[in-house]
Coordinates of C-alpha atoms (C1' of nucleotides) in Angstrom, one line a residue:
Chain U
M14 CA 8.9 -61.4 -13.5
L15 CA 8.7 -59.0 -16.2
V16 CA 5.8 -56.7 -16.4
C17 CA 4.8 -57.3 -20.1
M18 CA 1.8 -55.2 -20.5
T19 CA 3.1 -51.9 -21.8
S20 CA 1.9 -49.6 -19.0
S21 CA -0.4 -50.5 -16.1
R22 CA -2.6 -47.8 -17.1
A23 CA -3.7 -49.8 -20.1
R24 CA -4.3 -52.8 -17.8
A25 CA -6.3 -50.8 -15.4
E26 CA -8.4 -49.6 -18.3
A27 CA -8.9 -53.1 -19.7
A28 CA -10.0 -54.3 -16.2
L29 CA -12.7 -51.5 -16.1
L30 CA -13.6 -52.3 -19.4
A31 CA -14.2 -55.9 -18.6
A32 CA -15.9 -55.4 -15.4
L33 CA -18.5 -53.1 -17.2
A34 CA -18.7 -55.8 -19.9
S35 CA -19.4 -58.5 -17.3
L36 CA -22.4 -56.7 -16.1
V37 CA -24.0 -57.4 -19.4
A38 CA -22.6 -60.7 -20.0
D39 CA -24.8 -62.6 -18.2
E40 CA -28.3 -63.8 -19.8
T41 CA -30.4 -63.0 -16.8
R42 CA -28.8 -59.6 -16.5
A43 CA -29.0 -59.0 -20.3
A44 CA -32.7 -59.7 -20.2
V45 CA -33.2 -57.2 -17.4
L46 CA -31.3 -54.4 -19.5
L47 CA -33.4 -55.0 -22.6
A48 CA -36.6 -55.1 -20.3
L49 CA -35.7 -51.8 -19.2
L50 CA -34.9 -50.3 -22.6
D51 CA -38.8 -49.4 -22.4
G52 CA -37.9 -46.5 -20.2
R53 CA -39.9 -47.2 -17.3
A54 CA -39.1 -48.4 -13.7
W55 CA -39.9 -52.1 -13.0
T56 CA -40.1 -53.6 -9.6
A57 CA -37.3 -56.5 -8.5
G58 CA -40.3 -59.1 -8.5
E59 CA -41.6 -58.2 -11.9
L60 CA -38.0 -58.5 -13.3
A61 CA -37.6 -61.8 -11.4
R62 CA -40.7 -63.3 -13.0
Y63 CA -39.9 -61.7 -16.5
A64 CA -36.3 -63.3 -16.6
G65 CA -37.6 -66.6 -15.2
V66 CA -35.3 -66.9 -12.0
A67 CA -35.8 -66.8 -8.2
A68 CA -36.4 -63.4 -6.4
S69 CA -33.1 -63.9 -4.6
T70 CA -31.2 -64.6 -7.8
A71 CA -32.6 -61.3 -9.2
S72 CA -32.0 -59.2 -6.2
E73 CA -28.3 -60.3 -6.3
H74 CA -28.2 -59.1 -10.2
L75 CA -30.0 -55.9 -9.4
G76 CA -27.5 -55.2 -6.8
K77 CA -24.5 -55.7 -9.3
L78 CA -26.2 -53.6 -12.2
V79 CA -26.8 -50.8 -9.5
A80 CA -23.5 -51.1 -8.0
G81 CA -21.8 -50.8 -11.7
G82 CA -24.0 -47.7 -12.4
L83 CA -25.9 -49.1 -14.8
L84 CA -29.3 -49.0 -12.9
A85 CA -30.8 -46.2 -10.6
E86 CA -33.1 -47.5 -7.9
E87 CA -35.9 -46.0 -5.9
R88 CA -37.3 -47.7 -2.9
Q89 CA -40.9 -47.2 -2.1
G90 CA -42.2 -49.1 0.6
R91 CA -41.5 -52.7 0.3
H92 CA -41.0 -52.2 -3.5
R93 CA -37.6 -51.7 -5.2
Y94 CA -38.0 -49.8 -8.4
V95 CA -35.1 -49.8 -10.9
R96 CA -34.8 -48.3 -14.3
L97 CA -31.6 -47.6 -16.5
A98 CA -29.5 -45.1 -14.9
D99 CA -29.5 -42.5 -17.7
A100 CA -29.9 -42.0 -21.4
R101 CA -26.2 -42.9 -21.8
V102 CA -26.6 -46.4 -20.4
A103 CA -29.8 -46.7 -22.8
Q104 CA -27.9 -45.7 -25.5
L105 CA -24.9 -48.3 -24.7
V106 CA -27.5 -51.2 -24.3
E107 CA -29.3 -50.2 -27.6
D108 CA -25.9 -50.2 -29.5
L109 CA -24.9 -53.5 -28.2
A110 CA -28.3 -54.8 -29.0
A111 CA -28.2 -53.6 -32.4
Q112 CA -24.9 -55.3 -33.0
V113 CA -26.4 -58.7 -32.3
A114 CA -29.7 -58.1 -33.7
P115 CA -28.9 -58.6 -37.4
A116 CA -28.2 -62.3 -36.5
S117 CA -31.5 -62.5 -34.7
A118 CA -33.8 -60.7 -36.5
A119 CA -33.9 -63.0 -39.6
R120 CA -36.5 -65.5 -38.7
P121 CA -39.7 -65.4 -36.2
R122 CA -40.5 -69.1 -35.2
T123 CA -43.8 -69.5 -34.1
L124 CA -47.2 -67.7 -34.8
R125 CA -47.2 -66.1 -31.3
E126 CA -43.5 -65.0 -31.8
S127 CA -44.3 -63.7 -35.0
S128 CA -47.2 -61.6 -34.1
A129 CA -45.5 -60.4 -30.7
G130 CA -42.5 -59.6 -33.2
S131 CA -44.4 -57.8 -35.7
A132 CA -45.9 -55.6 -33.3
M133 CA -42.6 -54.5 -31.8
A134 CA -41.4 -54.2 -35.5
R135 CA -44.5 -51.8 -36.3
G136 CA -43.6 -49.5 -33.5
R137 CA -42.0 -49.6 -30.0
T138 CA -40.2 -47.3 -27.6
C139 CA -36.5 -47.4 -27.4
Y140 CA -35.7 -46.3 -23.8
D141 CA -37.3 -42.9 -24.4
H142 CA -38.0 -42.4 -28.2
L143 CA -39.9 -44.1 -30.9
A144 CA -38.6 -47.0 -32.9
G145 CA -39.5 -49.8 -35.2
R146 CA -41.4 -48.7 -38.5
L147 CA -43.2 -46.0 -36.5
G148 CA -39.7 -44.5 -35.6
I149 CA -38.3 -44.8 -39.2
A150 CA -41.5 -43.1 -40.8
V151 CA -41.1 -40.1 -38.4
T152 CA -37.4 -39.9 -39.0
D153 CA -37.8 -40.1 -42.7
A154 CA -40.7 -37.8 -42.9
L155 CA -38.7 -35.1 -40.8
T156 CA -35.8 -35.7 -43.2
G157 CA -38.1 -35.2 -46.2
L158 CA -39.2 -32.0 -44.9
G159 CA -36.0 -30.7 -44.4
L160 CA -36.2 -30.6 -40.6
L161 CA -33.6 -33.2 -40.1
R162 CA -30.2 -33.8 -42.0
Q163 CA -29.0 -37.4 -42.4
D164 CA -26.9 -37.0 -45.4
T165 CA -24.0 -35.4 -43.6
G166 CA -24.6 -36.6 -40.1
F167 CA -27.5 -36.6 -38.1
A168 CA -28.6 -33.1 -37.0
L169 CA -31.8 -31.0 -36.9
T170 CA -32.0 -28.1 -39.2
D171 CA -32.8 -24.7 -37.9
E172 CA -36.3 -25.2 -39.2
G173 CA -36.6 -28.4 -37.3
V174 CA -35.8 -26.9 -34.1
H175 CA -38.5 -24.3 -35.1
W176 CA -41.0 -26.9 -35.8
F177 CA -40.8 -28.6 -32.5
D178 CA -41.6 -25.1 -31.1
G179 CA -44.6 -25.0 -33.2
L180 CA -45.7 -28.3 -31.9
G181 CA -45.6 -26.8 -28.4
V182 CA -42.6 -28.9 -27.4
P183 CA -39.8 -26.6 -27.2
L184 CA -36.2 -28.4 -27.0
V185 CA -33.9 -27.6 -24.2
R186 CA -30.6 -29.1 -23.9
T187 CA -29.8 -30.9 -20.6
G188 CA -26.1 -31.7 -19.8
R189 CA -24.3 -33.0 -22.9
R190 CA -27.2 -34.8 -24.6
P191 CA -27.4 -33.7 -28.1
L192 CA -30.7 -32.6 -29.4
A193 CA -30.7 -35.2 -32.2
R194 CA -28.6 -38.4 -32.1
A195 CA -28.8 -41.3 -34.6
C196 CA -30.1 -44.7 -32.7
L197 CA -29.6 -47.8 -35.1
D198 CA -33.0 -49.6 -35.4
W199 CA -32.7 -53.1 -35.0
T200 CA -35.8 -54.4 -36.9
E201 CA -35.3 -51.7 -39.7
R202 CA -31.6 -51.8 -39.6
R203 CA -31.5 -48.1 -40.1
P204 CA -31.0 -45.1 -37.9
H205 CA -34.1 -43.5 -36.3
L206 CA -34.1 -40.3 -34.2
A207 CA -33.0 -40.1 -30.5
G208 CA -31.5 -37.7 -28.3
V209 CA -33.6 -34.6 -26.9
A210 CA -35.7 -34.3 -30.0
G211 CA -36.5 -38.0 -30.0
A212 CA -37.6 -38.2 -26.6
A213 CA -39.7 -35.0 -26.7
L214 CA -41.5 -36.4 -29.7
C215 CA -42.2 -39.6 -28.2
R216 CA -43.4 -38.3 -24.8
H217 CA -45.7 -35.9 -26.6
A218 CA -46.9 -38.5 -28.7
L219 CA -47.8 -40.8 -26.0
D220 CA -49.3 -37.9 -23.9
A221 CA -51.3 -36.4 -26.9
G222 CA -52.6 -39.7 -27.6
W223 CA -50.9 -40.4 -30.8
C224 CA -50.1 -43.9 -29.7
V225 CA -50.6 -46.1 -26.7
R226 CA -48.8 -48.7 -25.2
I227 CA -49.6 -52.5 -25.9
G228 CA -49.3 -54.7 -23.1
S229 CA -46.4 -54.4 -20.5
E230 CA -43.7 -54.4 -22.9
R231 CA -41.9 -51.8 -25.3
A232 CA -44.5 -52.4 -28.3
V233 CA -46.9 -49.4 -29.0
K234 CA -49.8 -48.8 -31.3
V235 CA -50.7 -45.8 -33.3
T236 CA -54.3 -44.7 -32.4
D237 CA -56.8 -43.6 -35.3
K238 CA -55.9 -39.9 -34.0
G239 CA -52.4 -40.5 -34.1
E240 CA -52.8 -41.7 -38.0
R241 CA -54.6 -38.5 -38.6
V242 CA -52.2 -36.3 -37.1
L243 CA -49.1 -37.9 -38.5
A244 CA -50.7 -37.6 -42.0
E245 CA -51.3 -33.9 -41.5
L246 CA -48.2 -32.9 -39.7
L247 CA -45.8 -35.1 -41.6
G248 CA -47.4 -36.5 -44.6
I249 CA -47.1 -40.0 -43.2
Q250 CA -49.1 -42.4 -44.8
A251 CA -51.0 -45.1 -42.6
A252 CA -49.6 -47.8 -44.9
A253 CA -46.1 -47.0 -43.8
L254 CA -47.0 -48.0 -40.3
R255 CA -48.4 -51.4 -41.2
Chain W
M3 CA -43.0 -75.6 -15.3
L4 CA -44.1 -72.2 -16.4
V5 CA -42.1 -70.4 -18.9
C6 CA -41.7 -67.1 -17.3
M7 CA -40.0 -65.0 -19.5
T8 CA -42.6 -63.1 -21.6
S9 CA -41.4 -64.2 -25.1
S10 CA -38.7 -66.6 -26.0
R11 CA -37.6 -64.0 -28.6
A12 CA -36.6 -61.8 -25.6
R13 CA -34.8 -64.6 -24.0
A14 CA -32.9 -65.1 -27.3
E15 CA -31.9 -61.6 -27.8
A16 CA -30.9 -61.6 -24.2
A17 CA -28.5 -64.7 -24.9
L18 CA -26.9 -62.9 -27.8
L19 CA -26.5 -59.7 -26.1
A20 CA -24.8 -61.5 -23.2
A21 CA -22.7 -63.5 -25.4
L22 CA -21.5 -60.4 -27.1
A23 CA -20.6 -59.0 -24.0
S24 CA -18.9 -62.0 -22.6
L25 CA -16.5 -61.4 -25.2
V26 CA -15.5 -58.2 -24.0
A27 CA -15.8 -59.4 -20.3
D28 CA -12.4 -60.9 -20.0
E29 CA -9.6 -58.5 -19.0
T30 CA -7.1 -59.9 -21.3
R31 CA -9.6 -59.8 -24.2
A32 CA -10.4 -56.3 -23.2
A33 CA -6.9 -55.5 -23.3
V34 CA -6.7 -56.7 -26.7
L35 CA -9.6 -54.9 -28.0
L36 CA -8.2 -51.6 -26.6
A37 CA -4.6 -52.4 -28.0
L38 CA -6.4 -52.7 -31.5
L39 CA -8.2 -49.4 -31.1
D40 CA -5.0 -48.0 -32.7
G41 CA -6.5 -49.2 -36.2
R42 CA -3.7 -51.4 -36.9
A43 CA -3.2 -55.1 -37.3
W44 CA -1.2 -56.7 -34.6
T45 CA 0.3 -60.3 -34.6
A46 CA -0.8 -62.9 -32.0
G47 CA 2.4 -62.8 -30.5
E48 CA 2.6 -59.1 -30.0
L49 CA -0.8 -59.1 -28.4
A50 CA 0.2 -61.9 -26.0
R51 CA 3.2 -60.2 -24.9
Y52 CA 1.3 -56.8 -24.6
A53 CA -1.4 -58.5 -22.6
G54 CA 1.0 -60.5 -20.5
V55 CA -0.3 -64.1 -21.0
A56 CA 1.1 -67.0 -22.8
A57 CA 1.0 -67.4 -26.4
S58 CA -1.5 -70.4 -26.1
T59 CA -3.7 -68.4 -24.1
A60 CA -3.7 -65.3 -26.6
S61 CA -4.5 -67.8 -29.5
E62 CA -7.4 -69.0 -27.9
H63 CA -9.0 -65.6 -26.9
L64 CA -8.2 -64.4 -30.6
G65 CA -10.2 -67.5 -31.7
K66 CA -13.0 -66.3 -29.8
L67 CA -13.0 -62.7 -30.9
V68 CA -12.7 -63.6 -34.5
A69 CA -15.6 -66.2 -34.1
G70 CA -17.6 -63.6 -32.4
G71 CA -17.1 -61.2 -35.3
L72 CA -15.3 -58.6 -33.4
L73 CA -12.0 -59.2 -34.9
A74 CA -10.8 -59.8 -38.8
E75 CA -7.7 -62.0 -39.2
E76 CA -5.4 -62.4 -42.0
R77 CA -2.8 -65.2 -42.4
Q78 CA 0.7 -64.1 -43.5
G79 CA 3.1 -66.8 -43.6
R80 CA 3.6 -68.0 -40.0
H81 CA 2.1 -64.8 -38.6
R82 CA -1.6 -64.2 -37.7
Y83 CA -2.5 -60.6 -38.2
V84 CA -5.7 -59.5 -36.3
R85 CA -7.5 -56.3 -36.3
L86 CA -11.0 -54.8 -35.4
A87 CA -13.5 -56.3 -37.7
D88 CA -14.8 -52.8 -38.8
A89 CA -15.6 -49.2 -37.9
R90 CA -18.8 -50.4 -36.1
V91 CA -16.8 -52.7 -33.6
A92 CA -14.3 -50.1 -33.1
Q93 CA -17.1 -47.7 -32.2
L94 CA -18.6 -50.1 -29.8
V95 CA -15.3 -50.4 -27.9
E96 CA -14.9 -46.7 -27.8
D97 CA -18.3 -46.3 -26.5
L98 CA -17.7 -49.0 -23.8
A99 CA -14.2 -47.4 -23.0
A100 CA -15.8 -44.0 -22.7
Q101 CA -18.4 -45.2 -20.3
V102 CA -15.7 -46.5 -17.8
A103 CA -13.2 -43.7 -18.5
P104 CA -14.5 -40.9 -16.2
A105 CA -13.8 -43.4 -13.2
S106 CA -10.1 -44.0 -14.3
A107 CA -9.1 -40.8 -16.2
A108 CA -9.0 -38.8 -12.8
R109 CA -5.5 -39.7 -11.3
P110 CA -2.1 -40.6 -13.0
R111 CA 0.1 -42.6 -10.4
T112 CA 3.4 -42.7 -11.2
L113 CA 5.6 -40.3 -13.4
R114 CA 6.0 -42.9 -16.1
E115 CA 2.4 -43.3 -16.3
S116 CA 1.7 -39.7 -15.9
S117 CA 3.9 -38.8 -19.1
A118 CA 2.6 -41.7 -21.2
G119 CA -0.9 -40.6 -20.1
S120 CA 0.0 -37.3 -21.2
A121 CA 1.0 -37.9 -24.6
M122 CA -2.1 -40.0 -25.0
A123 CA -4.2 -36.9 -23.7
R124 CA -2.2 -34.7 -26.1
G125 CA -3.0 -36.6 -29.2
R126 CA -3.8 -40.0 -30.4
T127 CA -5.7 -42.1 -32.7
C128 CA -9.2 -43.5 -31.9
Y129 CA -9.4 -46.4 -34.3
D130 CA -9.1 -44.2 -37.5
H131 CA -9.6 -40.8 -36.6
L132 CA -7.9 -38.1 -34.3
A133 CA -8.5 -37.6 -30.5
G134 CA -7.4 -36.1 -27.3
R135 CA -6.7 -32.5 -27.2
L136 CA -5.6 -32.7 -30.9
G137 CA -9.0 -34.3 -31.9
I138 CA -10.9 -31.7 -29.7
A139 CA -8.9 -28.6 -31.0
V140 CA -9.7 -29.8 -34.8
T141 CA -13.4 -30.4 -33.9
D142 CA -13.8 -27.3 -32.2
A143 CA -11.9 -25.2 -34.9
L144 CA -14.2 -26.8 -37.6
T145 CA -17.3 -25.9 -35.7
G146 CA -16.1 -22.4 -35.1
L147 CA -15.4 -22.1 -38.7
G148 CA -19.1 -23.2 -39.7
L149 CA -18.0 -26.3 -41.1
L150 CA -19.4 -28.5 -38.5
R151 CA -22.5 -28.2 -36.5
Q152 CA -22.8 -29.6 -33.0
D153 CA -25.6 -27.6 -31.6
T154 CA -28.5 -29.7 -33.0
G155 CA -26.7 -32.9 -33.7
F156 CA -23.3 -33.4 -35.2
A157 CA -23.2 -33.0 -39.0
L158 CA -21.0 -31.2 -41.6
T159 CA -22.3 -28.3 -43.2
D160 CA -22.3 -28.1 -46.9
E161 CA -19.2 -25.8 -46.4
G162 CA -17.8 -28.3 -44.5
V163 CA -18.0 -31.0 -47.3
H164 CA -16.6 -28.4 -49.6
W165 CA -13.9 -27.8 -47.3
F166 CA -12.8 -31.3 -47.4
D167 CA -13.0 -31.2 -51.0
G168 CA -10.4 -28.2 -51.1
L169 CA -8.1 -30.1 -48.9
G170 CA -7.7 -32.7 -51.6
V171 CA -9.8 -35.3 -49.5
P172 CA -13.2 -35.8 -51.2
L173 CA -15.5 -37.6 -48.7
V174 CA -17.5 -40.7 -50.1
R175 CA -20.1 -42.4 -48.1
T176 CA -19.4 -46.1 -47.9
G177 CA -22.1 -48.3 -46.7
R178 CA -23.9 -47.0 -43.7
R179 CA -21.2 -45.0 -42.1
P180 CA -22.2 -41.5 -41.6
L181 CA -19.9 -38.6 -43.0
A182 CA -19.6 -37.2 -39.3
R183 CA -20.2 -38.7 -36.1
A184 CA -19.5 -37.8 -32.6
C185 CA -17.2 -40.0 -30.6
L186 CA -16.9 -39.2 -27.0
D187 CA -13.4 -38.4 -25.9
W188 CA -12.4 -40.1 -22.9
T189 CA -9.5 -37.8 -21.8
E190 CA -11.7 -34.5 -22.8
R191 CA -15.0 -35.7 -22.2
R192 CA -16.4 -34.1 -24.9
P193 CA -17.2 -35.5 -28.4
H194 CA -14.7 -35.4 -31.3
L195 CA -15.1 -35.8 -34.8
A196 CA -15.5 -39.5 -36.0
G197 CA -17.0 -41.2 -39.1
V198 CA -15.8 -40.8 -42.8
A199 CA -14.9 -37.3 -42.3
G200 CA -12.7 -38.0 -39.2
A201 CA -11.1 -40.9 -40.7
A202 CA -10.3 -39.1 -43.8
L203 CA -8.7 -36.1 -41.8
C204 CA -6.7 -38.6 -39.8
R205 CA -5.3 -40.5 -42.7
H206 CA -4.4 -37.1 -44.4
A207 CA -2.7 -35.6 -41.3
L208 CA -0.6 -38.7 -40.9
D209 CA 0.1 -39.0 -44.8
A210 CA 0.9 -35.3 -45.3
G211 CA 3.2 -35.4 -42.0
W212 CA 1.3 -33.1 -39.7
C213 CA 1.6 -35.5 -37.0
V214 CA 3.4 -38.9 -36.4
R215 CA 2.7 -41.7 -34.1
I216 CA 4.8 -42.2 -31.1
G217 CA 6.0 -45.5 -30.0
S218 CA 3.9 -48.6 -30.6
E219 CA 0.7 -47.4 -29.1
R220 CA -1.9 -45.1 -30.0
A221 CA -0.3 -41.8 -29.0
V222 CA 0.6 -39.3 -32.0
K223 CA 2.7 -36.1 -32.0
V224 CA 2.0 -33.0 -34.0
T225 CA 5.0 -31.8 -36.2
D226 CA 6.3 -28.4 -36.7
K227 CA 4.7 -28.6 -40.1
G228 CA 1.6 -30.0 -38.4
E229 CA 1.6 -26.7 -36.1
R230 CA 1.9 -24.4 -39.0
V231 CA -0.5 -26.1 -41.3
L232 CA -3.1 -26.3 -38.5
A233 CA -2.8 -22.6 -37.5
E234 CA -2.9 -21.6 -41.3
L235 CA -5.9 -23.9 -42.3
L236 CA -8.1 -23.9 -39.1
G237 CA -6.6 -21.3 -36.9
I238 CA -5.6 -23.8 -34.1
Q239 CA -3.1 -22.0 -31.9
A240 CA -0.1 -24.1 -30.9
A241 CA -1.0 -23.8 -27.4
A242 CA -4.1 -25.5 -27.6
L243 CA -2.1 -28.7 -28.5
R244 CA 0.0 -28.7 -25.4
Chain C
dC21 C1' -50.8 -56.8 16.9
dG22 C1' -50.2 -60.5 13.6
dG23 C1' -50.1 -62.2 9.1
dA24 C1' -49.3 -61.5 4.0
dC25 C1' -45.9 -60.0 0.9
dA26 C1' -41.5 -57.9 -1.3
dC27 C1' -37.1 -57.9 -0.9
dT28 C1' -32.5 -59.6 1.1
dT29 C1' -29.0 -62.3 2.9
dC30 C1' -26.5 -66.8 3.4
dG31 C1' -24.6 -71.6 2.8
dG32 C1' -23.6 -74.7 -0.7
dC33 C1' -23.8 -76.8 -5.1
dG34 C1' -22.3 -77.4 -9.9
dA35 C1' -20.8 -75.4 -14.3
dG36 C1' -18.0 -72.8 -17.1
dC37 C1' -13.8 -70.8 -18.1
dA38 C1' -9.2 -68.5 -18.2
dC39 C1' -4.9 -70.1 -17.6
dC40 C1' -0.5 -72.7 -18.2
dG41 C1' 3.0 -76.0 -20.1
dA42 C1' 4.1 -79.5 -23.1
dA43 C1' 3.5 -81.4 -27.4
dG44 C1' 2.1 -80.9 -32.3
dT45 C1' 2.0 -78.2 -37.1
dA46 C1' 3.3 -74.9 -40.4
dT47 C1' 6.9 -71.4 -42.1
dG48 C1' 11.0 -69.1 -43.1
dG49 C1' 16.1 -68.8 -42.8
dG50 C1' 20.8 -70.5 -42.8
Chain V
dC21 C1' 17.7 -80.3 -45.1
dC22 C1' 17.6 -78.8 -40.3
dC23 C1' 16.7 -75.5 -36.9
dA24 C1' 14.3 -71.5 -35.0
dT25 C1' 10.1 -69.1 -34.9
dA26 C1' 5.1 -68.4 -34.7
dC27 C1' 1.2 -70.4 -33.5
dT28 C1' -2.3 -74.1 -32.3
dT29 C1' -4.2 -78.0 -29.8
dC30 C1' -4.8 -80.5 -25.7
dG31 C1' -5.2 -82.1 -20.8
dG32 C1' -5.4 -80.6 -16.4
dT33 C1' -6.3 -77.3 -12.5
dG34 C1' -8.3 -73.7 -9.9
dC35 C1' -11.3 -70.0 -9.3
dT36 C1' -15.4 -67.3 -10.3
dC37 C1' -19.9 -66.9 -10.5
dG38 C1' -24.8 -68.0 -11.2
dC39 C1' -28.3 -70.5 -9.4
dC40 C1' -31.5 -72.1 -5.6
dG41 C1' -34.0 -72.7 -1.1
dA42 C1' -34.2 -71.3 3.6
dA43 C1' -34.0 -68.2 7.1
dG44 C1' -34.0 -63.2 8.0
dT45 C1' -35.7 -58.0 7.6
dG46 C1' -38.6 -54.6 6.8
dT47 C1' -43.4 -52.8 5.1
dC48 C1' -48.2 -52.7 4.7
dC49 C1' -52.9 -53.9 5.9
dG50 C1' -56.7 -55.5 8.4

DNA sequence: CGGACACTTCGGCGAGCACCGAAGTATGGG
DNA sequence: CCCATACTTCGGTGCTCGCCGAAGTGTCCG
């Protein structure tokens, strides 16, 4: 029998790629990954209820995702907390989700979905940074002030790095994660700020009370204080956030 | 029966995400996608032989990939040519491949694989831009000359844009594709230049005879002329390419 | 120490799907 | 015009995998 594939290296790589994709290729596991995009750790039971499957089923799925390196787990007493393994996995899930979003973003069906959808569209977290109209508004404002360049790529300027220092949020590179990275926003269909700077800004916004989480999902709401600060600091009009 | 998933919007998104991943989750389809990463169009028969499956099987796989929007097809007489649908799909496949590569890149097995692997490691195309040690050397050289910034993100400088003009390869933005983008190199495990600039440079390198393709896969070889030009233009030592 | 709770393991069921070969359709060359 | 070639369609087969409920393990609390 002739070995037709040009090299077994290529076949090995294909097998690994297929194995990785298989982890995402199940609707329940995909729902889990999307839920964990909020950057927080969920218990196995929460995820089971969220995805609408039996606890035993969810347990098996989490086992596969952990074994595949997509999730990290932490045991606390009788709870099993899981979260996305790292920023790289989050980026992968976001990229995949952005690829399919254009097809689904179009039409909200019911009123409930519509209002839930619009809360997500106004502002949400995307793993560890801000997204939705809020994320876009911040990204645009930073760009307009010359703190971020988008025309030739996606990078902070020296003034941008300095601005974060002034905010009391110095940026430190950890590992290979870039200071600034573009993340495609699936409601706005434009890139918003991710990377170390995006994460630092989001954490600061939540810590300083510029915005708060709504419910148990990814949506966030800008507070009155947040509106004031964003207008003052970045010139963002409240209307851009509605 | 209680609808447990918080919103059916979330379930719909999960279903789409799973459907997309399913396309990649088969070893044969994964092999096809990796083969097409060379940026060229292959016939259905070539891909069937490459992947080691019957023509009928390959035909079904290509049908699914086209229907899923990952491939574009062109019929010419009795041939069906397919290629990756666009740069965005290529980026997705590259990102997925980079995620699994760290596990597979470690150990070549046989001499044949080793030499094939090292040709790929020296230089190759990654959809439409240069990768491998060649791609890294070019990226580093551009950075060292102040034409590309990597410290605060990944963007050309104004001098960088000008440099491309001087090369006779003016950069024009098409759609939403960024001029510069980081693509993680799975042999070097560091980012190399992709995006409009990466594609333009690769095309120019092939057109001007700086490098040529080896065999029918993605590997490329730097010519003598290429070595001269790269040393002259970017200060790249020939040793960095070996 | 006993019961409630969170999670895991196991057996079994059913659906989906990758695969092939054979037969059918379209194209190009002699 | 006929045959070789490239691809597609179809029916059938076997395997994988997601799912559940029941039973088991470990943890917390009264």
